[in-house]
XYZ file of C-alpha atoms in Angstrom:
580
model
C 6.608 -241.507 -49.902
C 10.600 -240.605 -49.336
C 12.799 -238.672 -51.642
C 15.958 -240.097 -51.811
C 19.113 -237.448 -52.130
C 22.241 -237.312 -52.411
C 25.107 -234.559 -52.008
C 28.495 -235.185 -53.725
C 31.051 -233.524 -52.773
C 29.180 -231.249 -50.202
C 32.943 -228.663 -49.634
C 34.463 -226.118 -51.947
C 38.039 -227.966 -51.491
C 37.300 -231.115 -49.764
C 35.524 -233.540 -52.627
C 35.514 -236.846 -50.669
C 32.599 -236.187 -48.319
C 29.500 -236.633 -49.846
C 26.111 -237.235 -47.945
C 22.961 -239.338 -48.405
C 19.741 -238.436 -47.379
C 15.904 -239.539 -47.224
C 13.668 -236.772 -46.706
C 10.067 -236.983 -46.183
C 8.678 -233.482 -47.355
C 10.600 -230.846 -46.788
C 12.531 -231.894 -43.879
C 15.267 -234.908 -43.699
C 14.438 -238.240 -42.100
C 17.175 -239.862 -42.959
C 21.213 -239.168 -43.158
C 24.444 -240.990 -44.219
C 28.227 -239.396 -44.109
C 29.611 -241.159 -46.370
C 34.142 -240.437 -46.781
C 34.850 -242.081 -50.456
C 38.436 -241.181 -49.933
C 40.851 -243.936 -48.190
C 43.901 -242.000 -46.713
C 46.567 -244.725 -44.899
C 48.985 -243.019 -44.285
C 49.072 -244.901 -41.060
C 50.560 -248.122 -43.095
C 52.654 -245.730 -45.050
C 54.910 -244.514 -41.678
C 55.269 -247.918 -40.404
C 59.335 -249.297 -39.935
C 60.319 -246.082 -40.617
C 62.008 -244.035 -38.037
C 60.225 -241.751 -35.378
C 62.028 -239.331 -36.185
C 60.766 -239.354 -39.803
C 57.156 -239.698 -38.322
C 56.381 -235.775 -38.707
C 57.161 -235.698 -42.527
C 54.983 -237.947 -43.633
C 51.789 -237.028 -41.501
C 51.997 -233.876 -41.807
C 51.528 -234.583 -45.537
C 47.675 -236.174 -44.354
C 46.615 -233.232 -45.795
C 47.568 -229.605 -47.738
C 45.289 -227.651 -44.610
C 46.481 -229.030 -41.402
C 49.543 -230.003 -42.380
C 52.135 -227.740 -38.801
C 49.438 -229.550 -36.506
C 49.322 -232.743 -37.731
C 53.711 -232.713 -37.203
C 53.074 -231.210 -33.970
C 51.035 -234.003 -32.757
C 53.060 -236.427 -34.006
C 56.169 -235.238 -32.474
C 54.794 -234.634 -28.948
C 53.551 -238.328 -29.606
C 57.223 -239.435 -30.851
C 58.861 -237.173 -27.435
C 56.235 -238.767 -25.419
C 57.649 -242.420 -26.169
C 61.321 -241.631 -25.895
C 60.909 -239.432 -23.203
C 62.286 -236.045 -24.435
C 61.562 -232.429 -22.872
C 61.953 -229.780 -25.463
C 62.977 -226.450 -24.107
C 60.926 -223.729 -23.308
C 61.482 -221.833 -26.561
C 60.775 -224.692 -28.789
C 57.265 -225.486 -26.713
C 56.477 -221.867 -27.041
C 57.116 -221.776 -30.817
C 54.978 -224.619 -31.402
C 52.473 -222.591 -29.271
C 52.743 -219.552 -31.841
C 52.000 -221.896 -35.170
C 49.392 -223.944 -33.150
C 47.847 -219.836 -32.937
C 48.126 -218.655 -36.061
C 47.181 -221.996 -38.169
C 43.912 -222.228 -36.158
C 43.135 -218.262 -36.444
C 44.084 -218.375 -40.212
C 41.860 -221.553 -40.448
C 39.079 -219.762 -38.859
C 38.796 -216.851 -41.435
C 39.354 -219.751 -44.263
C 36.277 -221.406 -43.112
C 34.241 -218.242 -42.664
C 35.118 -216.333 -45.759
C 35.897 -218.449 -48.129
C 34.387 -222.215 -47.342
C 31.058 -221.564 -45.051
C 30.015 -217.591 -45.515
C 28.276 -218.486 -49.445
C 26.102 -220.357 -47.641
C 24.528 -217.335 -46.535
C 26.042 -214.329 -48.345
C 24.456 -213.321 -51.833
C 27.430 -212.651 -53.807
C 25.744 -211.185 -57.074
C 22.999 -209.099 -55.176
C 26.059 -207.139 -54.062
C 26.210 -205.652 -57.877
C 23.096 -203.212 -56.660
C 23.937 -202.358 -53.555
C 24.937 -198.640 -52.480
C 28.417 -198.781 -51.193
C 27.156 -195.439 -48.808
C 24.772 -197.778 -47.390
C 26.923 -200.392 -47.112
C 29.715 -198.460 -45.282
C 26.955 -197.430 -42.763
C 25.657 -201.431 -42.352
C 29.449 -202.562 -41.620
C 29.391 -199.374 -38.273
C 26.091 -199.846 -36.973
C 27.215 -203.648 -36.577
C 30.094 -202.647 -35.116
C 32.606 -203.305 -37.519
C 36.178 -200.661 -36.885
C 37.441 -202.636 -39.893
C 39.520 -200.222 -41.901
C 38.170 -201.805 -45.255
C 35.171 -200.321 -44.769
C 35.479 -197.583 -46.894
C 33.290 -195.775 -49.837
C 35.857 -196.223 -52.356
C 36.331 -199.495 -51.147
C 32.840 -200.704 -51.727
C 32.374 -198.680 -54.754
C 35.289 -200.927 -56.003
C 33.807 -204.805 -54.994
C 30.017 -203.675 -55.690
C 32.049 -202.545 -59.785
C 33.874 -205.657 -59.466
C 30.903 -208.301 -58.680
C 29.038 -205.436 -61.377
C 31.915 -206.875 -64.173
C 32.173 -210.327 -63.057
C 27.869 -210.211 -63.965
C 28.790 -208.814 -67.427
C 31.465 -211.082 -68.294
C 28.559 -214.081 -67.573
C 31.506 -215.569 -65.377
C 31.395 -215.819 -61.493
C 35.336 -216.804 -61.324
C 35.001 -218.183 -58.004
C 31.841 -217.380 -57.303
C 30.099 -219.827 -59.735
C 28.343 -222.996 -58.497
C 26.797 -220.929 -56.083
C 21.994 -221.665 -55.665
C 22.288 -218.374 -56.617
C 18.609 -218.571 -57.216
C 17.510 -220.099 -53.859
C 15.285 -218.039 -51.838
C 16.428 -218.241 -48.474
C 19.171 -216.076 -49.041
C 18.310 -213.203 -46.672
C 20.937 -210.153 -46.174
C 20.091 -207.066 -47.529
C 22.335 -206.383 -50.993
C 24.249 -204.080 -48.205
C 25.249 -206.758 -46.360
C 25.765 -208.766 -48.907
C 28.153 -206.293 -51.059
C 29.773 -205.749 -47.095
C 30.350 -209.139 -46.852
C 32.300 -209.435 -50.199
C 34.499 -206.443 -49.499
C 35.621 -208.676 -46.291
C 35.427 -212.247 -48.020
C 38.475 -210.491 -50.485
C 40.413 -208.465 -47.493
C 40.736 -211.846 -46.011
C 42.330 -213.482 -48.948
C 45.429 -210.806 -48.557
C 44.714 -211.169 -44.645
C 45.406 -214.875 -44.013
C 48.027 -215.300 -46.408
C 49.965 -212.616 -44.667
C 49.515 -214.239 -41.067
C 50.430 -217.465 -42.226
C 54.068 -215.917 -42.972
C 54.492 -216.679 -39.347
C 54.757 -220.460 -39.973
C 57.823 -219.550 -43.077
C 59.931 -217.756 -40.279
C 59.502 -220.463 -37.863
C 59.126 -223.788 -40.087
C 60.890 -222.159 -43.248
C 58.134 -222.612 -45.475
C 54.208 -223.121 -45.647
C 52.452 -225.685 -46.092
C 53.994 -228.687 -44.628
C 56.822 -226.622 -41.765
C 59.869 -227.844 -41.060
C 60.095 -229.224 -37.600
C 62.103 -231.654 -35.429
C 61.771 -234.680 -32.754
C 62.990 -232.816 -29.313
C 62.310 -229.391 -30.387
C 62.099 -226.926 -33.677
C 64.265 -226.629 -36.416
C 64.809 -223.178 -35.980
C 68.054 -221.367 -34.243
C 67.598 -218.388 -32.842
C 70.202 -215.452 -32.118
C 69.461 -212.031 -32.914
C 72.580 -210.887 -34.335
C 72.216 -213.051 -37.681
C 71.522 -213.047 -40.569
C 70.903 -217.012 -41.190
C 69.184 -217.594 -37.490
C 65.368 -215.941 -36.525
C 66.667 -212.081 -35.691
C 65.473 -209.088 -34.980
C 64.348 -208.061 -38.058
C 62.129 -211.387 -38.241
C 61.239 -210.294 -34.807
C 59.463 -207.380 -36.126
C 57.933 -208.347 -38.562
C 55.634 -211.098 -36.633
C 54.794 -208.681 -34.313
C 53.552 -206.618 -36.881
C 51.496 -209.626 -38.389
C 50.553 -210.667 -34.647
C 48.951 -207.107 -34.511
C 47.219 -207.815 -37.502
C 45.839 -211.166 -36.409
C 43.928 -209.665 -33.418
C 42.556 -206.733 -35.688
C 41.842 -208.355 -38.000
C 40.092 -210.786 -36.344
C 38.043 -207.599 -33.739
C 37.486 -205.580 -35.646
C 36.028 -207.937 -38.649
C 35.796 -211.704 -38.667
C 33.599 -210.840 -34.965
C 30.982 -207.940 -35.521
C 30.629 -210.176 -39.178
C 29.794 -213.495 -37.425
C 27.957 -212.076 -35.333
C 25.668 -210.339 -37.949
C 25.243 -212.282 -40.249
C 24.282 -215.127 -37.214
C 21.998 -212.366 -36.778
C 20.287 -212.636 -39.703
C 19.610 -216.507 -39.633
C 18.782 -217.052 -35.822
C 16.734 -220.095 -36.448
C 19.911 -221.856 -37.093
C 20.600 -221.627 -33.678
C 17.352 -223.895 -33.690
C 18.292 -226.196 -36.409
C 21.435 -228.975 -36.719
C 21.839 -230.021 -32.880
C 24.298 -232.594 -33.172
C 24.890 -235.123 -29.409
C 25.427 -233.383 -27.268
C 27.926 -234.074 -25.538
C 31.896 -232.504 -25.536
C 35.191 -233.023 -25.071
C 38.429 -231.151 -25.275
C 41.670 -230.866 -23.593
C 41.823 -227.266 -22.917
C 41.941 -223.665 -25.545
C 42.644 -223.576 -28.957
C 46.591 -224.910 -29.347
C 46.627 -226.830 -26.033
C 48.581 -229.828 -26.243
C 49.905 -232.919 -23.720
C 51.873 -235.237 -24.818
C 50.396 -238.417 -22.748
C 47.633 -238.258 -20.743
C 46.584 -233.929 -20.094
C 45.532 -235.296 -16.541
C 49.589 -236.230 -15.504
C 51.185 -235.309 -18.057
C 54.640 -233.355 -18.326
C 54.556 -231.497 -20.696
C 54.264 -227.850 -20.467
C 51.167 -225.981 -22.260
C 50.418 -221.315 -22.656
C 47.182 -222.666 -21.870
C 46.276 -223.609 -17.914
C 43.463 -221.932 -17.698
C 40.887 -224.636 -19.176
C 41.312 -227.993 -17.949
C 40.464 -231.402 -20.093
C 37.281 -232.649 -19.591
C 34.463 -233.714 -20.820
C 30.386 -232.338 -20.525
C 27.636 -234.747 -20.838
C 24.131 -235.058 -22.150
C 23.967 -230.901 -23.018
C 24.528 -230.387 -19.300
C 27.433 -228.029 -18.775
C 27.172 -227.063 -15.075
C 29.524 -229.952 -14.750
C 32.512 -230.902 -15.693
C 33.789 -234.938 -16.274
C 37.033 -235.921 -16.232
C 38.456 -236.525 -18.872
C 39.936 -240.106 -19.257
C 41.997 -240.745 -22.771
C 41.242 -244.679 -21.741
C 37.478 -244.188 -22.462
C 38.057 -243.359 -26.767
C 37.715 -246.189 -29.132
C 37.285 -246.601 -32.677
C 34.337 -248.520 -34.367
C 33.943 -249.907 -38.167
C 30.414 -250.954 -38.139
C 29.627 -248.529 -40.818
C 33.417 -248.574 -42.584
C 34.792 -250.103 -44.786
C 38.014 -252.065 -42.784
C 38.590 -255.516 -41.020
C 39.680 -255.657 -37.609
C 41.630 -259.054 -36.672
C 39.299 -259.300 -33.060
C 35.904 -259.021 -35.035
C 34.324 -255.572 -36.668
C 32.228 -255.063 -33.636
C 34.550 -254.593 -30.889
C 35.900 -251.009 -30.773
C 39.330 -250.764 -30.533
C 41.650 -247.773 -28.596
C 43.667 -245.764 -30.769
C 47.059 -247.653 -29.099
C 45.259 -250.264 -30.666
C 44.351 -249.498 -33.656
C 44.535 -251.162 -36.756
C 44.017 -250.049 -40.259
C 43.515 -252.459 -42.595
C 41.234 -251.897 -45.675
C 38.715 -254.086 -46.566
C 36.042 -252.145 -49.134
C 32.769 -254.113 -49.898
C 30.932 -251.140 -51.607
C 29.679 -250.701 -55.352
C 31.748 -250.592 -58.009
C 32.412 -246.601 -59.047
C 30.027 -245.147 -59.868
C 27.396 -245.576 -57.819
C 24.290 -244.183 -57.166
C 23.559 -244.982 -53.314
C 25.638 -246.682 -50.933
C 23.840 -246.323 -47.613
C 21.613 -249.605 -48.337
C 24.779 -252.170 -47.112
C 25.632 -251.714 -43.591
C 29.153 -250.496 -44.526
C 29.732 -246.800 -46.807
C 32.150 -245.224 -45.257
C 36.254 -244.983 -45.167
C 36.171 -242.825 -41.587
C 35.986 -244.910 -38.655
C 33.323 -244.089 -35.990
C 35.590 -242.669 -32.443
C 33.615 -242.842 -29.105
C 34.535 -241.506 -25.930
C 32.624 -243.850 -23.236
C 30.346 -245.226 -26.006
C 29.126 -242.414 -26.784
C 29.244 -239.708 -30.214
C 31.063 -236.870 -28.881
C 31.394 -233.392 -30.244
C 35.044 -231.614 -30.817
C 35.477 -228.055 -32.266
C 35.286 -224.628 -31.311
C 31.868 -225.450 -29.680
C 33.637 -227.823 -27.577
C 35.765 -225.821 -26.189
C 33.674 -223.342 -26.213
C 31.502 -225.022 -24.182
C 33.964 -226.396 -21.541
C 36.153 -223.017 -21.017
C 32.302 -221.338 -20.507
C 31.649 -224.467 -17.830
C 35.092 -223.564 -16.365
C 34.233 -220.213 -15.843
C 37.078 -219.485 -18.312
C 36.997 -215.124 -17.882
C 37.500 -213.685 -21.735
C 35.099 -216.528 -23.104
C 32.550 -216.033 -21.193
C 32.512 -212.106 -21.571
C 31.873 -212.620 -25.492
C 29.859 -216.020 -25.636
C 27.778 -213.772 -22.675
C 27.775 -210.429 -25.545
C 26.839 -212.586 -28.689
C 23.962 -214.214 -26.550
C 22.847 -211.110 -25.704
C 22.829 -209.470 -29.039
C 21.267 -212.432 -30.938
C 18.613 -213.753 -28.234
C 19.462 -216.923 -27.226
C 21.200 -219.195 -25.127
C 24.760 -220.686 -24.490
C 22.740 -224.408 -25.267
C 22.061 -223.124 -28.437
C 25.429 -222.691 -29.409
C 24.739 -226.633 -30.537
C 23.647 -225.686 -33.360
C 24.776 -224.820 -37.228
C 24.561 -221.618 -36.269
C 26.512 -221.864 -32.920
C 29.270 -223.833 -34.414
C 30.158 -220.690 -36.741
C 29.676 -218.014 -33.861
C 31.640 -220.169 -31.784
C 34.643 -220.003 -34.570
C 34.817 -216.775 -34.589
C 34.885 -216.452 -30.675
C 37.546 -218.582 -30.540
C 39.864 -216.817 -33.271
C 39.233 -213.517 -30.693
C 40.353 -215.215 -27.976
C 43.412 -216.921 -29.566
C 44.224 -214.371 -31.303
C 44.532 -212.323 -28.307
C 46.134 -214.736 -26.270
C 49.105 -214.912 -29.278
C 49.445 -210.843 -28.871
C 49.359 -210.190 -25.185
C 50.337 -213.996 -24.130
C 52.596 -216.474 -26.047
C 54.853 -214.573 -28.425
C 55.701 -211.684 -25.714
C 57.109 -214.936 -23.598
C 58.982 -215.217 -26.662
C 60.552 -212.038 -27.223
C 61.274 -211.724 -23.323
C 63.310 -214.763 -22.963
C 64.758 -214.293 -26.276
C 66.097 -210.627 -24.461
C 66.859 -212.511 -21.340
C 69.031 -214.588 -23.179
C 67.637 -218.225 -23.578
C 67.931 -218.984 -27.443
C 67.811 -222.787 -26.950
C 65.092 -224.865 -28.929
C 66.369 -228.674 -28.323
C 66.942 -230.829 -26.298
C 69.479 -233.502 -28.136
C 69.272 -235.599 -24.737
C 66.856 -238.357 -26.243
C 67.518 -238.071 -30.209
C 70.201 -241.288 -30.557
C 68.038 -244.233 -31.131
C 70.764 -246.024 -28.577
C 69.435 -244.061 -26.039
C 65.325 -244.961 -26.490
C 64.060 -248.127 -24.762
C 63.663 -251.551 -26.950
C 60.195 -250.718 -26.990
C 57.637 -247.476 -26.535
C 54.472 -246.719 -26.564
C 53.506 -242.031 -26.782
C 50.315 -240.212 -27.949
C 50.090 -236.509 -28.149
C 46.699 -234.103 -27.283
C 46.834 -231.796 -30.157
C 43.523 -228.596 -29.883
C 43.136 -227.468 -33.171
C 41.159 -225.553 -35.643
C 38.747 -228.110 -36.258
C 38.712 -230.018 -32.822
C 40.483 -232.216 -30.569
C 43.507 -234.496 -32.859
C 45.098 -236.676 -31.422
C 48.655 -239.331 -32.863
C 49.534 -242.551 -31.217
C 53.026 -244.378 -32.256
C 54.214 -247.324 -30.860
C 58.163 -247.875 -31.309
C 60.135 -251.670 -31.044
C 63.641 -251.349 -31.896
C 64.111 -247.855 -33.356
C 61.156 -248.715 -35.845
C 56.923 -247.196 -35.447
C 55.648 -250.510 -35.626
C 51.838 -249.223 -34.989
C 50.776 -245.881 -35.612
C 46.881 -244.106 -35.217
C 45.427 -240.703 -35.804
C 41.759 -239.810 -34.266
C 41.708 -236.336 -35.538
C 39.133 -234.239 -35.927
C 36.500 -234.452 -38.660
C 36.799 -239.001 -37.652
C 34.857 -237.724 -34.850
C 32.845 -235.710 -36.414
C 32.242 -237.476 -39.835
C 31.772 -240.877 -38.801
C 29.062 -243.194 -39.476
C 27.335 -245.686 -37.193
C 28.598 -247.629 -34.905
C 28.134 -251.087 -33.445
C 24.310 -250.168 -31.675
C 24.204 -248.016 -34.958
C 24.237 -244.901 -32.981
C 24.568 -241.542 -35.787
C 28.252 -240.039 -35.965
C 27.328 -236.096 -35.498
C 26.832 -234.945 -39.194
C 23.999 -237.897 -39.407
C 22.693 -236.466 -36.244
C 22.945 -232.999 -36.852
C 20.626 -233.706 -40.006
C 18.518 -236.258 -38.963
C 18.259 -236.300 -35.650
C 15.214 -235.382 -34.849
C 13.642 -235.406 -38.205
C 13.418 -231.603 -38.917
C 15.794 -230.344 -41.132
C 14.926 -228.630 -43.460
C 15.348 -228.919 -47.315
C 13.212 -227.559 -48.918
C 14.412 -227.341 -52.413
C 16.586 -231.377 -53.449
C 17.731 -229.941 -56.601
C 19.207 -227.116 -54.097
C 19.907 -228.331 -50.662
C 21.086 -224.993 -49.385
C 20.028 -226.332 -45.699
C 22.214 -229.221 -45.039
C 25.744 -227.439 -46.671
C 24.910 -224.767 -44.236
C 25.569 -227.088 -41.309
C 27.928 -229.896 -42.195
C 29.698 -226.542 -43.234
C 29.656 -225.275 -40.361
C 31.637 -228.268 -38.516
C 34.301 -227.450 -40.938
C 35.164 -230.703 -42.463
C 38.753 -232.067 -43.378
C 38.267 -235.574 -44.873
C 41.580 -235.902 -45.867
C 42.405 -235.661 -42.189
C 39.921 -238.068 -41.501
C 39.725 -240.886 -43.707
C 43.114 -243.634 -43.795
C 45.255 -242.447 -51.422
C 42.162 -243.645 -53.543
C 41.868 -243.710 -57.723
C 39.303 -246.088 -59.625
C 40.497 -244.276 -63.079
C 37.046 -243.384 -63.019
C 36.345 -239.404 -62.618
C 31.985 -239.633 -62.101
C 30.909 -235.771 -62.381
C 29.099 -234.100 -59.307
C 26.186 -235.266 -58.178
C 23.200 -233.306 -57.037
C 19.459 -234.149 -56.059
C 17.469 -237.928 -56.604
């Protein structure tokens, strides 16, 4: 007899993702990924000046602000034929790299680690043993001191004695599948707190180049900031020195703390390299931060990330990289609350995409959505008809398949330590590990390539950050289409714009979480979230009242639902529901 289980909400900050499950015994038999918020940004930018679109679309999310802004300005530049100067491109690359590493750190420590780390256990740990544990796993983080571990242990004790766990409230702390010893838990909680300080510091890079964060300032044709080492109101030597320090701190934190923590913690949950696999199809246009205006195969856009070419891996075959063809992308709405003019069974390419909401679900509050064919606000993108994975695991596997030296070194080293195969990165633990590996490569590229190139160009007198040749609408064609591909923290992001008579006539965003969180398509094929839970019918769920196992798997994708869906306020708040 099957049991119905609802997990709602499923993330710590993205409260509008809901998962419905049917279980058989202690395993998941069927799964539905449900996004219960409608966004509508695509319709808000219609009839607006395309040079302003980035201001609106970066409000899609409170975390992924910069990446949507850059995707938007690059798509508009592709449409109107603008070519930003090298320095502007480098600044965008630096913004993307710093956002990506910060995002991965936040995901691991603040959104996902508590699925694996038992915070109350840290109160019973021996601080000296916690220091010894950190050293044993290769962590050389400067916070691994007896004084710091003692301080954190005492803080956890004070929280427990107070009866309120503050930011750690709500964990399934009585679940039996927390496996780390108290000393490892203490180390991880200490690093959790250190990561809060780190991510706050490194994102200051955005405030230098964009004036503020979140929602920095950007500009079609370049960047809104100016560079002049001799002027206080521009990016000058003082700020270059500050950024140099923040970039060094970034590389240090990932190398000394994040990567060894991820390998050690995933090592304690090694069976999760065999749990949570989704369809073994992967798409990426390069390493994290790769940015293209138009088709990446022919784009004239320059990018710092040339070592890995755009490509697709299919059916788990890591030996053959298939060429990436943007025309093979289509979005389906068979399970989503939308309507297409030519019928709901067709798949529309994003350039011809439509965002017409048609809610047919039950009036909230509701108990169960999956009784209907339509159960989500998230469309279902497909590549050549296939569900596909995007994100760090796709980029890491694509780079590995193309022989990227540093990525191969890091993957092989982690696989050797953990006793896994590269193919096992398609799993709950694999996606978590892939982020840490990717963060290392990104931090090194930022410190050794991108930022030094910007500084060297400044030293040679290159201060140009704006192409004004296509700023005036009179220089644009009457009708123009453009699109962009950007590899961001959660995966492949594309924005598609049609401009008519100087105004936005059509706009679509196909975001990483849409690729991953989308529901069943017209052929009944599950989206990656659904596949990862119910693909083989073996995913564990021992206690429906404490659904820790599916939380681990869905959190491993780093869901971002604000990005994924197309604002719904029914004036009826309903408390979270967990359990059958």
